[in-house]
CSV table of C-alpha atoms in Angstrom, one decimal:
chain,number,residue,atom,x,y,z
J,380,MET,CA,0.0,0.0,0.0
J,381,ASP,CA,1.3,3.4,-1.0
J,382,ARG,CA,1.7,5.7,2.0
J,383,VAL,CA,1.4,9.5,1.4
J,384,SER,CA,2.5,11.9,4.1
J,385,ALA,CA,0.1,14.5,5.4
J,386,GLY,CA,2.4,17.2,3.9
J,387,GLU,CA,2.1,15.6,0.5
J,388,ARG,CA,-1.7,15.4,0.7
J,389,ALA,CA,-1.8,19.1,1.7
J,390,ASN,CA,0.4,20.0,-1.3
J,391,ARG,CA,-1.7,18.0,-3.7
J,392,SER,CA,-4.9,19.7,-2.5
J,393,ARG,CA,-3.4,23.1,-2.9
J,394,ARG,CA,-2.3,22.5,-6.5
J,395,ASN,CA,-4.7,23.9,-9.1
J,396,PRO,CA,-5.5,21.1,-11.6
J,397,ARG,CA,-6.8,23.7,-14.1
J,398,ARG,CA,-4.6,24.6,-17.1
J,399,ARG,CA,-3.3,28.1,-17.3
J,400,ASN,CA,-5.7,30.5,-18.9
J,401,ALA,CA,-8.5,28.0,-18.6
J,402,ARG,CA,-11.9,29.6,-18.4
J,403,VAL,CA,-13.9,29.4,-15.2
J,404,ASP,CA,-17.6,30.1,-15.0
J,405,GLY,CA,-18.0,33.8,-14.4
J,406,ASP,CA,-14.6,34.7,-16.0
J,407,LYS,CA,-14.7,36.8,-19.2
J,408,PRO,CA,-14.3,34.9,-22.4
J,409,ARG,CA,-10.8,34.8,-23.8
J,410,LEU,CA,-10.2,37.3,-26.6
J,411,ARG,CA,-9.5,35.9,-30.0
J,412,THR,CA,-6.0,37.0,-31.2
J,413,VAL,CA,-5.6,38.2,-34.8
J,414,ARG,CA,-2.6,39.4,-36.7
J,415,GLU,CA,-2.7,42.4,-39.0
J,416,THR,CA,0.0,43.8,-41.3
J,417,SER,CA,0.1,47.4,-42.5
J,418,ALA,CA,2.5,49.7,-44.2
J,419,GLY,CA,3.2,53.4,-44.4
J,420,GLY,CA,5.9,55.9,-44.5
J,421,LEU,CA,7.6,59.2,-44.1
J,422,VAL,CA,7.3,61.2,-47.3
J,423,VAL,CA,9.8,64.0,-47.5
J,424,ASP,CA,9.9,67.1,-49.7
J,425,GLY,CA,13.1,69.0,-50.3
J,426,LEU,CA,15.5,66.1,-50.3
J,427,ASP,CA,17.7,67.8,-52.9
J,428,GLY,CA,17.8,71.1,-51.1
J,429,PRO,CA,19.3,72.4,-47.9
J,430,PRO,CA,18.6,70.4,-44.7
J,431,ALA,CA,16.6,73.3,-43.1
J,432,MET,CA,14.1,73.1,-46.0
J,433,ARG,CA,13.3,69.4,-45.7
J,434,CYS,CA,9.7,68.7,-44.5
J,435,ALA,CA,7.6,65.5,-44.0
J,436,ALA,CA,3.9,65.1,-44.4
J,437,LEU,CA,2.3,63.9,-41.1
J,438,ILE,CA,-1.3,63.1,-40.2
J,439,GLY,CA,-3.1,64.2,-37.1
J,440,ARG,CA,-5.8,62.0,-35.5
J,441,THR,CA,-8.0,62.9,-32.6
J,442,ASP,CA,-7.9,60.3,-29.8
J,443,ARG,CA,-10.7,59.4,-27.4
J,444,ARG,CA,-9.6,62.2,-25.0
J,445,GLY,CA,-9.9,64.8,-27.7
J,446,ARG,CA,-6.1,65.2,-28.2
J,447,LEU,CA,-4.6,65.7,-31.7
J,448,LEU,CA,-1.9,63.0,-32.1
J,449,TRP,CA,0.6,63.4,-35.0
J,450,SER,CA,1.8,60.2,-36.7
J,451,LEU,CA,3.0,58.7,-39.9
J,452,PRO,CA,0.4,57.7,-42.5
J,453,LYS,CA,-0.2,54.0,-42.7
J,454,GLY,CA,-2.8,51.4,-43.5
J,455,HIS,CA,-3.7,47.8,-44.2
J,456,ILE,CA,-1.9,45.9,-47.0
J,457,GLU,CA,-4.5,44.9,-49.6
J,458,GLN,CA,-4.5,41.5,-51.3
J,459,GLY,CA,-1.9,41.5,-54.1
J,460,GLU,CA,-0.1,44.5,-52.9
J,461,THR,CA,3.5,44.7,-51.7
J,462,ALA,CA,4.3,46.6,-48.5
J,463,GLU,CA,6.0,49.3,-50.6
J,464,GLN,CA,2.9,49.7,-52.8
J,465,THR,CA,0.8,50.0,-49.7
J,466,ALA,CA,3.0,52.6,-48.2
J,467,MET,CA,2.8,54.8,-51.4
J,468,ARG,CA,-1.0,54.3,-51.6
J,469,GLU,CA,-1.7,55.0,-47.9
J,470,VAL,CA,0.5,58.1,-47.9
J,471,ALA,CA,-1.5,59.4,-50.9
J,472,GLU,CA,-4.9,58.5,-49.4
J,473,GLU,CA,-4.2,60.0,-46.0
J,474,THR,CA,-2.2,63.1,-47.0
J,475,GLY,CA,-2.9,63.8,-50.6
J,476,ILE,CA,0.8,63.6,-51.4
J,477,ARG,CA,2.3,61.2,-53.9
J,478,GLY,CA,5.7,59.7,-53.2
J,479,THR,CA,8.1,56.9,-54.2
J,480,VAL,CA,9.9,54.5,-51.9
J,481,LEU,CA,13.6,55.2,-51.4
J,482,ALA,CA,14.4,52.8,-48.5
J,483,SER,CA,13.0,50.8,-45.7
J,484,LEU,CA,12.9,52.4,-42.2
J,485,GLY,CA,12.0,49.2,-40.4
J,486,SER,CA,9.0,47.8,-38.8
J,487,ILE,CA,7.0,48.4,-35.6
J,488,ASP,CA,4.8,45.9,-33.9
J,489,TYR,CA,2.3,46.4,-31.1
J,490,TRP,CA,-0.8,44.9,-29.4
J,491,PHE,CA,-4.2,46.5,-28.8
J,492,VAL,CA,-7.7,45.3,-28.1
J,493,THR,CA,-10.7,46.3,-30.2
J,494,GLU,CA,-14.2,44.9,-30.9
J,495,GLY,CA,-13.6,41.8,-28.8
J,496,ARG,CA,-10.3,41.0,-30.5
J,497,ARG,CA,-6.7,41.1,-29.3
J,498,VAL,CA,-4.7,42.4,-32.3
J,499,HIS,CA,-1.0,42.0,-32.9
J,500,LYS,CA,-0.2,44.5,-35.6
J,501,THR,CA,3.0,44.9,-37.6
J,502,VAL,CA,3.6,48.0,-39.6
J,503,HIS,CA,6.4,48.3,-42.2
J,504,HIS,CA,7.6,51.9,-42.7
J,505,TYR,CA,9.5,53.4,-45.7
J,506,LEU,CA,11.2,56.6,-46.5
J,507,LEU,CA,9.5,58.2,-49.6
J,508,ARG,CA,10.5,61.0,-51.9
J,509,PHE,CA,7.9,63.6,-52.6
J,510,LEU,CA,6.6,63.5,-56.2
J,511,GLY,CA,3.6,65.8,-56.2
J,512,GLY,CA,0.2,66.5,-54.8
J,513,GLU,CA,-1.3,68.8,-52.3
J,514,LEU,CA,-2.0,68.3,-48.6
J,515,SER,CA,-5.6,67.0,-48.1
J,516,ASP,CA,-7.3,65.8,-45.0
J,517,GLU,CA,-10.3,64.3,-46.9
J,518,ASP,CA,-9.6,60.8,-45.4
J,519,VAL,CA,-12.3,60.2,-42.7
J,520,GLU,CA,-9.7,58.7,-40.4
J,521,VAL,CA,-7.6,61.9,-40.5
J,522,THR,CA,-8.3,65.1,-38.6
J,523,GLU,CA,-5.5,67.2,-40.0
J,524,VAL,CA,-2.4,67.0,-42.2
J,525,ALA,CA,0.7,69.2,-42.2
J,526,TRP,CA,4.2,69.6,-43.6
J,527,VAL,CA,6.5,69.5,-40.6
J,528,PRO,CA,10.2,70.4,-40.8
J,529,LEU,CA,12.3,67.3,-40.2
J,530,SER,CA,14.0,69.0,-37.2
J,531,GLU,CA,10.6,69.2,-35.5
J,532,LEU,CA,9.6,65.5,-35.9
J,533,PRO,CA,11.0,64.4,-32.5
J,534,SER,CA,8.7,66.9,-30.7
J,535,ARG,CA,5.7,66.5,-33.0
J,536,LEU,CA,5.4,62.7,-33.4
J,537,ALA,CA,3.2,61.2,-30.7
J,538,TYR,CA,4.7,57.7,-30.6
J,539,ALA,CA,8.3,56.8,-29.5
J,540,ASP,CA,8.6,54.1,-32.1
J,541,GLU,CA,7.8,56.5,-34.9
J,542,ARG,CA,10.3,59.1,-33.4
J,543,LYS,CA,13.0,56.4,-33.7
J,544,LEU,CA,12.0,55.7,-37.4
J,545,ALA,CA,12.2,59.5,-38.0
J,546,ALA,CA,15.8,59.4,-36.6
J,547,ILE,CA,16.6,56.5,-38.9
J,548,ALA,CA,15.2,58.5,-41.8
J,549,GLY,CA,17.3,61.5,-40.9
J,550,GLN,CA,20.4,59.4,-40.9
J,551,LEU,CA,19.5,57.8,-44.3
J,552,ILE,CA,18.9,61.2,-45.8
J,553,GLU,CA,22.2,62.5,-44.5
J,554,ASP,CA,24.0,59.4,-45.9
J,555,MET,CA,22.3,59.9,-49.3
J,556,SER,CA,23.3,63.5,-49.4
J,557,GLU,CA,26.9,62.7,-48.5
J,558,ALA,CA,26.9,59.9,-51.2
J,559,GLY,CA,25.6,62.5,-53.7
J,560,LYS,CA,28.4,64.9,-52.8
J,561,ASN,CA,31.0,62.2,-53.1
J,562,ASP,CA,30.0,60.9,-56.5
J,563,GLY,CA,29.6,64.3,-58.2
J,564,GLY,CA,25.9,64.9,-57.5
J,565,THR,CA,24.3,61.6,-58.3
J,566,SER,CA,22.9,59.6,-55.4
J,567,GLU,CA,20.6,56.7,-54.8
J,568,SER,CA,17.8,59.0,-54.2
J,569,ASP,CA,18.2,60.6,-57.7
J,570,PRO,CA,15.8,58.8,-60.0
J,571,GLU,CA,18.1,59.6,-63.0
J,572,SER,CA,21.0,57.7,-61.4
J,573,PRO,CA,21.9,54.3,-62.9
J,574,ASP,CA,21.0,52.5,-59.7
J,575,GLY,CA,18.3,54.9,-58.5
J,576,ARG,CA,14.9,53.6,-57.5
J,577,GLU,CA,11.6,54.8,-58.9
């Protein structure tokens, strides 16, 4: 006969046989987790001019507390679209500005809860060169749009991750400018250069 000590019996009775995160009557139902992927970018005007003249198109959205929060334009990747195509489309839809992708700035991922779902969102961001268009806040999701000097992005952007991307963009722009000076004025950001991107 197997003998179990009183201490062992006490430990067994204290153990919770339920699995972690198991639902108990009265508990709220577990949220379904979904993954979403978006793309957007920092479209910059004045890349070929002096640094003090460079500006980026930002969008302002009003949050639940009534605050205007400035951020980079972004949106869902549509079926059949690349992340780069989405970035150009979303920048145009949310700001009225057309741009072309020059470089990747990196990705941000975050979690939020909405409509009974827990969302893990990944957003791919790109540096874009201004091609044309006029600022427009016709998108229903956007409260305001503005050209903001690159030097003001750290104080204007509401989210730390986007401020980091703006710093990366600033370094890329500086590197492209230096490369342009070193090769006689042709740089990767010049669409007429042999290895430039459109």
